[in-house]
PDB file of C-alpha atoms in Angstrom:
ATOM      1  CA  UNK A   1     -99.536  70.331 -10.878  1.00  0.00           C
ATOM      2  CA  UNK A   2    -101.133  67.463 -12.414  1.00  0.00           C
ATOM      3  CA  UNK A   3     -99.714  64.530 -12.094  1.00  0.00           C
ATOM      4  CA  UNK A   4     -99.340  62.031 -15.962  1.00  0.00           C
ATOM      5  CA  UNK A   5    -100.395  58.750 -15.450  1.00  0.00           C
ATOM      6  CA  UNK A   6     -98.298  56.369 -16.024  1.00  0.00           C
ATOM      7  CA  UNK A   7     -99.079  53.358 -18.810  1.00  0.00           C
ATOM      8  CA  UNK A   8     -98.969  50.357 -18.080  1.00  0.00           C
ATOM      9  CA  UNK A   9     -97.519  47.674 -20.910  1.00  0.00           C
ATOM     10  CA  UNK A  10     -98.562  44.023 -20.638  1.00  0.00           C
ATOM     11  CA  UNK A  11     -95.852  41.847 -20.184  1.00  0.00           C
ATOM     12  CA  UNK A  12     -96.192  39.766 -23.079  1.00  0.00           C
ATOM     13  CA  UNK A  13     -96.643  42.581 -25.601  1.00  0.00           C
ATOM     14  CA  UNK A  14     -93.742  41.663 -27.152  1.00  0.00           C
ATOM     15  CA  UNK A  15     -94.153  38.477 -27.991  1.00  0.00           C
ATOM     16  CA  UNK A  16     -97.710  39.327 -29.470  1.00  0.00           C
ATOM     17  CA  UNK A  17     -95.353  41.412 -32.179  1.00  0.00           C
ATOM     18  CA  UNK A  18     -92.885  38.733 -32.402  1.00  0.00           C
ATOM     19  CA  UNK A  19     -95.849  36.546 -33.023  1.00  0.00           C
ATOM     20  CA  UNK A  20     -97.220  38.652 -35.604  1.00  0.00           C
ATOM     21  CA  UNK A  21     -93.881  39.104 -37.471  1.00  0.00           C
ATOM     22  CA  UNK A  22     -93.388  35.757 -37.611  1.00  0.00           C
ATOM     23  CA  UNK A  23     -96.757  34.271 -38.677  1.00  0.00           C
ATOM     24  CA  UNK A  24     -95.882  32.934 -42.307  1.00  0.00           C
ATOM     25  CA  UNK A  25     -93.058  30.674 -40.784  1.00  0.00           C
ATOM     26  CA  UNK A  26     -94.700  27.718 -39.866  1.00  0.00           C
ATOM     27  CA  UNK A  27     -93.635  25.858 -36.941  1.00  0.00           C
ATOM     28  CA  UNK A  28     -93.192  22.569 -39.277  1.00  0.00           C
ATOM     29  CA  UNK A  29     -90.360  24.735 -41.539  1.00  0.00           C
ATOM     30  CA  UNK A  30     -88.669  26.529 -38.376  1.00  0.00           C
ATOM     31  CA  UNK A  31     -87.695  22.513 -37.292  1.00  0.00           C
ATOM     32  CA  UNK A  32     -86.861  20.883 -40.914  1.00  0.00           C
ATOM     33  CA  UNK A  33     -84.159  24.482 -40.302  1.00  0.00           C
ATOM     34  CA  UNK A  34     -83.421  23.495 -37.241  1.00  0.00           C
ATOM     35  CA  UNK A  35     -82.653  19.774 -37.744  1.00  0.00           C
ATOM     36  CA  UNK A  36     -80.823  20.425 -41.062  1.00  0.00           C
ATOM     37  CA  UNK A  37     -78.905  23.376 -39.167  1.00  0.00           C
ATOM     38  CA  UNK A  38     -78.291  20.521 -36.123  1.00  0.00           C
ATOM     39  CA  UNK A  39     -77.116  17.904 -38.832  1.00  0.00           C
ATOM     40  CA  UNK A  40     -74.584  19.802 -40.158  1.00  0.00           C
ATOM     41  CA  UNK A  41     -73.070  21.030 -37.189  1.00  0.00           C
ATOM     42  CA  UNK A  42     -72.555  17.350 -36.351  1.00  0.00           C
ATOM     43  CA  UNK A  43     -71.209  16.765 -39.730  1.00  0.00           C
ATOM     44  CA  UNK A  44     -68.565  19.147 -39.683  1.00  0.00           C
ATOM     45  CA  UNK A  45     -67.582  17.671 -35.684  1.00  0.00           C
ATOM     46  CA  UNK A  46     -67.564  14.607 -36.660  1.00  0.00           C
ATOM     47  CA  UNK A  47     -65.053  15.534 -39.666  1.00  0.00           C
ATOM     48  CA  UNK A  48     -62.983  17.676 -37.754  1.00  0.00           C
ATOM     49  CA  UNK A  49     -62.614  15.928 -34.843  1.00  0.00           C
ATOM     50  CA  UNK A  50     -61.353  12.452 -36.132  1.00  0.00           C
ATOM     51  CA  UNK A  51     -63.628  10.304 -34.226  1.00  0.00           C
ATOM     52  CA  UNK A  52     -65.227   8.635 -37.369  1.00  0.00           C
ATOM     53  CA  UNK A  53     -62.834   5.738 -37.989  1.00  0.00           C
ATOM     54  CA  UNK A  54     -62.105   5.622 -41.910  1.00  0.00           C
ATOM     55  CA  UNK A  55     -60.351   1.838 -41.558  1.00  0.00           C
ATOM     56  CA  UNK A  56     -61.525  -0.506 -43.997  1.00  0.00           C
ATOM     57  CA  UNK A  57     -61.020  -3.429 -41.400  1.00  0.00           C
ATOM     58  CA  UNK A  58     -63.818  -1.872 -39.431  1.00  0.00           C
ATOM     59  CA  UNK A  59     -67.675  -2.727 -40.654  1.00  0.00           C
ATOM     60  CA  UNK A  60     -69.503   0.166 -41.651  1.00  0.00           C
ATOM     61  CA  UNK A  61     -72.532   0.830 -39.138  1.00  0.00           C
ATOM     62  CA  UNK A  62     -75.534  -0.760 -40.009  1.00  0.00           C
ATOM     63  CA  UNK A  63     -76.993   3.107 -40.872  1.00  0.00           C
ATOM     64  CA  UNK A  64     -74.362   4.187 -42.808  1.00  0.00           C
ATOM     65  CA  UNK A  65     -74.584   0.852 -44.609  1.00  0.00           C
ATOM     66  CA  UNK A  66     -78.176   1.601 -45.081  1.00  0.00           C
ATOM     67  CA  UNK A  67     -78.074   4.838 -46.242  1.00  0.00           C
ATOM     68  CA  UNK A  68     -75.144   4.026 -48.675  1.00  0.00           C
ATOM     69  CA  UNK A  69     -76.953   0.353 -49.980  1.00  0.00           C
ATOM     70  CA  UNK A  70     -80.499   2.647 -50.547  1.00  0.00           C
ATOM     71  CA  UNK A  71     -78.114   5.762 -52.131  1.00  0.00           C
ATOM     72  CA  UNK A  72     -76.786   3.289 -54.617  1.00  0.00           C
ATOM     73  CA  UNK A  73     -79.708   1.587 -55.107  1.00  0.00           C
ATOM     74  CA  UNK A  74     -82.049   4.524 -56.305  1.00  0.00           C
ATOM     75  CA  UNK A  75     -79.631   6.284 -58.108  1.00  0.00           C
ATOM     76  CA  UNK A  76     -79.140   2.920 -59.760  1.00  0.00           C
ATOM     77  CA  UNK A  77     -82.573   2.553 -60.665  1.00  0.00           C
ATOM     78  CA  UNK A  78     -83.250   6.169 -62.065  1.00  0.00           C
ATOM     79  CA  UNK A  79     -80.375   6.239 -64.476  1.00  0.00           C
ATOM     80  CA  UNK A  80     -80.277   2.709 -65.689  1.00  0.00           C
ATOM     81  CA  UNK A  81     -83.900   3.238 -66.675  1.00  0.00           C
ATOM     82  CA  UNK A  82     -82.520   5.558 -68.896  1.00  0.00           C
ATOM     83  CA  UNK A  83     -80.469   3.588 -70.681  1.00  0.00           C
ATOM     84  CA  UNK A  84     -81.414   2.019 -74.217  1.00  0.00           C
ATOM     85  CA  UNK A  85     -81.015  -1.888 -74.003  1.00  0.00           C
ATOM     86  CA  UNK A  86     -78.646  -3.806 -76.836  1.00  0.00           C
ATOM     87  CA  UNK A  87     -81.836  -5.612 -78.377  1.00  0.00           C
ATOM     88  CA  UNK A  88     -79.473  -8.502 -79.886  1.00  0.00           C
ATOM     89  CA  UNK A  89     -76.492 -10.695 -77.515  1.00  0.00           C
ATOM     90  CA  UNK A  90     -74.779 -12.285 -80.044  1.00  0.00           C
ATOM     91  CA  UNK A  91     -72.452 -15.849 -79.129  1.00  0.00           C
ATOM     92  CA  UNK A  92     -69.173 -13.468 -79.444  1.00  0.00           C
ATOM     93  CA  UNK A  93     -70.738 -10.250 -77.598  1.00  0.00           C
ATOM     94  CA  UNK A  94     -71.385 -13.120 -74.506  1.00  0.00           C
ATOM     95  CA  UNK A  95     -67.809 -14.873 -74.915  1.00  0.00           C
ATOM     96  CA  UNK A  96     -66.267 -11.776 -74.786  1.00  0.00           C
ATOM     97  CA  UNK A  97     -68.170 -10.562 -71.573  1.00  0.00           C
ATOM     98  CA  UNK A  98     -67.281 -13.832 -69.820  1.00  0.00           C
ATOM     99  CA  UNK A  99     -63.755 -13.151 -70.833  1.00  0.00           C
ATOM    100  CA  UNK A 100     -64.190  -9.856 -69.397  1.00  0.00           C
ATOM    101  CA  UNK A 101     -65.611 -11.353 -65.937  1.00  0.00           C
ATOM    102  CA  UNK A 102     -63.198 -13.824 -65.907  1.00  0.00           C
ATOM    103  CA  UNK A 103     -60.453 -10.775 -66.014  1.00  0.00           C
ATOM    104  CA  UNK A 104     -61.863  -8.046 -64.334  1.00  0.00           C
ATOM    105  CA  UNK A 105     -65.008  -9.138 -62.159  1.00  0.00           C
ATOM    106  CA  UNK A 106     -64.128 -12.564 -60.901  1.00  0.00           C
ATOM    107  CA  UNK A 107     -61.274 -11.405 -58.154  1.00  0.00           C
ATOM    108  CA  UNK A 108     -64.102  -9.375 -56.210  1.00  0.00           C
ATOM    109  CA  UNK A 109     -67.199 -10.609 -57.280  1.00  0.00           C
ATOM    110  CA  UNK A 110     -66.224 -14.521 -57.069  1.00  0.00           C
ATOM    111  CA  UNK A 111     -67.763 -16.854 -59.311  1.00  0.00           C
ATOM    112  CA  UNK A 112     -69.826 -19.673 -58.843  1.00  0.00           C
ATOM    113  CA  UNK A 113     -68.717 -22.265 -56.249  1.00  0.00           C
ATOM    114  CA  UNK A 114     -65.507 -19.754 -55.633  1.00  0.00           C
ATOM    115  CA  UNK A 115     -65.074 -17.258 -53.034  1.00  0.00           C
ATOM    116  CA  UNK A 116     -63.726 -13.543 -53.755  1.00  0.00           C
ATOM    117  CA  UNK A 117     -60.325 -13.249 -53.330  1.00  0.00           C
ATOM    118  CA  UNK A 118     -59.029 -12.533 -49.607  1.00  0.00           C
ATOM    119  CA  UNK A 119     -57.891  -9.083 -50.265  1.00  0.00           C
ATOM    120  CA  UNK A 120     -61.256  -7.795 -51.649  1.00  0.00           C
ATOM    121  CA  UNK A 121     -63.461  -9.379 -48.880  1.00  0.00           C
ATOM    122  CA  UNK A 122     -61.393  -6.264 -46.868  1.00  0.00           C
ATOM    123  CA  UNK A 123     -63.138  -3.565 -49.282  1.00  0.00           C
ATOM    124  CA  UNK A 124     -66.012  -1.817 -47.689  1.00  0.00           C
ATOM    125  CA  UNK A 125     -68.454  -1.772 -49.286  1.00  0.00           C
ATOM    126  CA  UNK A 126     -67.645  -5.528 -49.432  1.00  0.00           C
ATOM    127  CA  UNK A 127     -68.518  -6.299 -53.449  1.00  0.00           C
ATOM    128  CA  UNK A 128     -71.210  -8.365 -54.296  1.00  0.00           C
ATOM    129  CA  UNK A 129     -71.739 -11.724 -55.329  1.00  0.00           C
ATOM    130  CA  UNK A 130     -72.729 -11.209 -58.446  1.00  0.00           C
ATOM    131  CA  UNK A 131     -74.360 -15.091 -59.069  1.00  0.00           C
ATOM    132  CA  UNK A 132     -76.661 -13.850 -56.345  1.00  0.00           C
ATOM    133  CA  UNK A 133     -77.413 -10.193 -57.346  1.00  0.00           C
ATOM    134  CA  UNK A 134     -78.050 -10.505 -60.665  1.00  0.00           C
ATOM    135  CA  UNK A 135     -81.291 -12.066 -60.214  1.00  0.00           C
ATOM    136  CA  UNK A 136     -83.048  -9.480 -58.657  1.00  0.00           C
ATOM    137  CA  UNK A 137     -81.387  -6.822 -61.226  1.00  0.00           C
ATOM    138  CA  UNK A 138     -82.662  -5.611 -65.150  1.00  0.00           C
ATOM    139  CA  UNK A 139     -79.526  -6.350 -67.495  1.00  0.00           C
ATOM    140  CA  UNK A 140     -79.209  -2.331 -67.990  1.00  0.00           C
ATOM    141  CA  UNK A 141     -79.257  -2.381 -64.143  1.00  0.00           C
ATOM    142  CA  UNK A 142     -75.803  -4.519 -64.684  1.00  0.00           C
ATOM    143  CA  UNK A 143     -74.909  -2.308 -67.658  1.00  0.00           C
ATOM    144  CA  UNK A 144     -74.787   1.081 -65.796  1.00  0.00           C
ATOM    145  CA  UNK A 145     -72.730   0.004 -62.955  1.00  0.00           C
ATOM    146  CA  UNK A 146     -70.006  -1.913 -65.740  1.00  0.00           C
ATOM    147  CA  UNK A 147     -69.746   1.083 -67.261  1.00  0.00           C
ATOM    148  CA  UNK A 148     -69.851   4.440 -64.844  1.00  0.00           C
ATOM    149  CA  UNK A 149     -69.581   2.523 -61.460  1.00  0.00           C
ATOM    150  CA  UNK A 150     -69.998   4.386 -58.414  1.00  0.00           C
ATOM    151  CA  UNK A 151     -67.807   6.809 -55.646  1.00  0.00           C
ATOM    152  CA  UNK A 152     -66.537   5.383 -53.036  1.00  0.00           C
ATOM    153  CA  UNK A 153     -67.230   1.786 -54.110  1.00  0.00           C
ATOM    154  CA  UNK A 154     -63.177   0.997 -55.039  1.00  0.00           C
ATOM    155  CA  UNK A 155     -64.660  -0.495 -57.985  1.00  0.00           C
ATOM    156  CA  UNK A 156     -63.354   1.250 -61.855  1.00  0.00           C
ATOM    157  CA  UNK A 157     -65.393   2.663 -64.422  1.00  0.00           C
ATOM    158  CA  UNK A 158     -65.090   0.492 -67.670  1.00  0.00           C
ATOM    159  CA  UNK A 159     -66.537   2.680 -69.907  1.00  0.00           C
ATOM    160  CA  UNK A 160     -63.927   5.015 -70.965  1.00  0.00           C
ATOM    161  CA  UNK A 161     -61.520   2.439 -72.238  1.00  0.00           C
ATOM    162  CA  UNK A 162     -64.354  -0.349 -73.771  1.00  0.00           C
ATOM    163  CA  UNK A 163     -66.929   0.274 -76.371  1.00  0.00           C
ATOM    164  CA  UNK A 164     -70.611  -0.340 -75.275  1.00  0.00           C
ATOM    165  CA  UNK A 165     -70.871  -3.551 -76.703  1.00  0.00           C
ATOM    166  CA  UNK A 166     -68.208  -5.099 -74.876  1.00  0.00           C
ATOM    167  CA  UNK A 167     -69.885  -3.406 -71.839  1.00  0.00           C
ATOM    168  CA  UNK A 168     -73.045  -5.257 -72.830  1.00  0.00           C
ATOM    169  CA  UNK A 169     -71.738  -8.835 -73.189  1.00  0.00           C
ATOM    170  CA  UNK A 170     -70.541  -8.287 -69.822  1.00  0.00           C
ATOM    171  CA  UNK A 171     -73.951  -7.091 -68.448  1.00  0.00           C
ATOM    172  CA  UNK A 172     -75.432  -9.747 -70.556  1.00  0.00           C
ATOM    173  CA  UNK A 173     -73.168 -12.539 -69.199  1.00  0.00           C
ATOM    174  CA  UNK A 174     -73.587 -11.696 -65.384  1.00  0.00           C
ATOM    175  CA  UNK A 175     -77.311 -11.761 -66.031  1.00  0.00           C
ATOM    176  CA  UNK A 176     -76.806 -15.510 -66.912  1.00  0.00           C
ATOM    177  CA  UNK A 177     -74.531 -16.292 -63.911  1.00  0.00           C
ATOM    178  CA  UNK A 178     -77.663 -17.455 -61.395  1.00  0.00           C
ATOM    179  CA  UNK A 179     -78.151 -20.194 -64.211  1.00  0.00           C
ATOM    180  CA  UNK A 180     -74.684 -20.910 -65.037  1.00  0.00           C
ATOM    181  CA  UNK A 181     -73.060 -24.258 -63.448  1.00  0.00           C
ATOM    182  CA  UNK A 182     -69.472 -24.023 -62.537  1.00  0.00           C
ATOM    183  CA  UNK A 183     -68.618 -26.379 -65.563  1.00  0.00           C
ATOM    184  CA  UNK A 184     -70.552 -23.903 -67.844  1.00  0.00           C
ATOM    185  CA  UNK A 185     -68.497 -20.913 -66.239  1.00  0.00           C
ATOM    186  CA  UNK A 186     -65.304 -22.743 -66.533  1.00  0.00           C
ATOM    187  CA  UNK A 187     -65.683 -23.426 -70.078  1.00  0.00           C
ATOM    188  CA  UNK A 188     -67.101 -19.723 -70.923  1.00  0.00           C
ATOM    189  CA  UNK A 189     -64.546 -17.255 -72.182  1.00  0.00           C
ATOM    190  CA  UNK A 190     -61.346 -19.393 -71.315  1.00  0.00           C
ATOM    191  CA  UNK A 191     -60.012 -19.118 -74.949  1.00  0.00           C
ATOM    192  CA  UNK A 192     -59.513 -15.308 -74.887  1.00  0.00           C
ATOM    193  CA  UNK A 193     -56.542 -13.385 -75.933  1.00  0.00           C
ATOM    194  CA  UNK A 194     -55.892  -9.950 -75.320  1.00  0.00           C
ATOM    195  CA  UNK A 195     -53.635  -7.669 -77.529  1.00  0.00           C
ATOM    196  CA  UNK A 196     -50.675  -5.254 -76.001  1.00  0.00           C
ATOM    197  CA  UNK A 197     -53.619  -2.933 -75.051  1.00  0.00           C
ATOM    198  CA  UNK A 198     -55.609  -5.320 -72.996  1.00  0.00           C
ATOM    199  CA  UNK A 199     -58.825  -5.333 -75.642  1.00  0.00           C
ATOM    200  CA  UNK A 200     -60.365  -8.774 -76.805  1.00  0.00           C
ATOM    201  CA  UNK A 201     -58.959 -10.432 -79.651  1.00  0.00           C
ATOM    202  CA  UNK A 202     -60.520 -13.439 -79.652  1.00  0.00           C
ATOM    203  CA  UNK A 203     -63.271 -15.201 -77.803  1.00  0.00           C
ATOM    204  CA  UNK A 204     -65.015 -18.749 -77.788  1.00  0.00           C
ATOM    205  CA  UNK A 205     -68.373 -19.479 -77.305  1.00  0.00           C
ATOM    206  CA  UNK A 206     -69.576 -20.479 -73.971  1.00  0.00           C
ATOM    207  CA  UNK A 207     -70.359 -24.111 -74.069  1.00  0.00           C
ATOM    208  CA  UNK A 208     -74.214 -24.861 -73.683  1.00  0.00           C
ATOM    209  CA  UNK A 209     -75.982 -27.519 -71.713  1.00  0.00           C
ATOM    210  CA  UNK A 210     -78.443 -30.169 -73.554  1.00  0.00           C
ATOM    211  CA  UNK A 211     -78.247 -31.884 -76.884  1.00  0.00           C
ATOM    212  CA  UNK A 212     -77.937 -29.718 -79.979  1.00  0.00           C
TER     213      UNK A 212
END
């Protein structure tokens, strides 16, 4: 009787086939799935688990920070961009918008030679000065914000209760603020009445600098 011979398989034979079954998925795209899969499963500890301290009298970390500042920042950019820029601020479009600041703006974003109230320097994000900000923003940069703000920022949207020329005196006005003196602020907008509703009635013209 004969006797079969027995076959021998190579060890690794089956992860030749693996291999083979797997060559389109490059080892670049098997770790953006990996890292994306690891991200989230830190996500949903960190959510569940109640470790991340929500307290706004705690400093966010300086990546979270960072990844919320440059968040806000592009979005920003890309949709203000979009926006279609008043071409004409009259006098009474900018008295109104100081009026505005004055009302709204002023107890978080201070004004110039005046610190933000105490309360909002415990918001996180901490709001900015806006005498220091505007300069390095486009006036529809300042319009977009004024009127759709942004989540989990504390601050309102104005846009569903003021028309968008109100919205631009504002933007308009906080533009000027890195040039306005605290006498020039003081002056702006102090003459403005508000009906039962809270819109502008009146308005005065900011008082300018310089002989006439």
């Amino acid at each position: 009787m004969e006797h079969q011979r027995l076959r021998v398989v190579p060890l690794n034979g089956g992860s030749r086939m693996k291999r083979s079954q797997t060559a389109g998925f490059s080892p670049f795209a098997a770790g953006v799935v990996a890292t994306v899969a690891l991200d989230a499963r830190r996500v949903i500890v960190v959510a569940y688990s109640g470790s991340y301290n929500v307290a706004t009298t705690e400093e966010h970390a300086s990546f979270t920070r960072s990844v919320f500042d440059t968040t806000f920042r592009r979005s920003l950019e890309s949709r203000a961009a979009a926006e279609t820029v008043q071409s004409q601020i009259s006098d009474a479009m900018l008295a109104t918008g100081a009026g505005e600041h004055r009302e709204y703006c002023r107890p978080c974003h201070a004004e110039p030679r005046v610190e933000r109230t105490l309360w909002s320097s415990g918001m996180r994000p901490r709001p900015p000065h806006l005498r220091e900000a505007a300069a390095h923003c486009e006036t529809a940069e300042i319009f977009w914000p004024v009127k759709h703000r942004a989540k989990m920022s504390g601050m309102p949207a104005f846009g569903p209760g003021d028309d968008d020329e109100t919205l631009w005196g504002i933007a308009a006005f906080v533009k000027q603020l890195p040039a306005t003196t605290p006498e020039q602020y003081a002056a702006a907008g102090c003459d403005l009445e508000r009906s039962g509703d809270g819109s502008a009635k009146r308005a005065v013209r900011p008082e300018t600098t310089g002989d006439e």
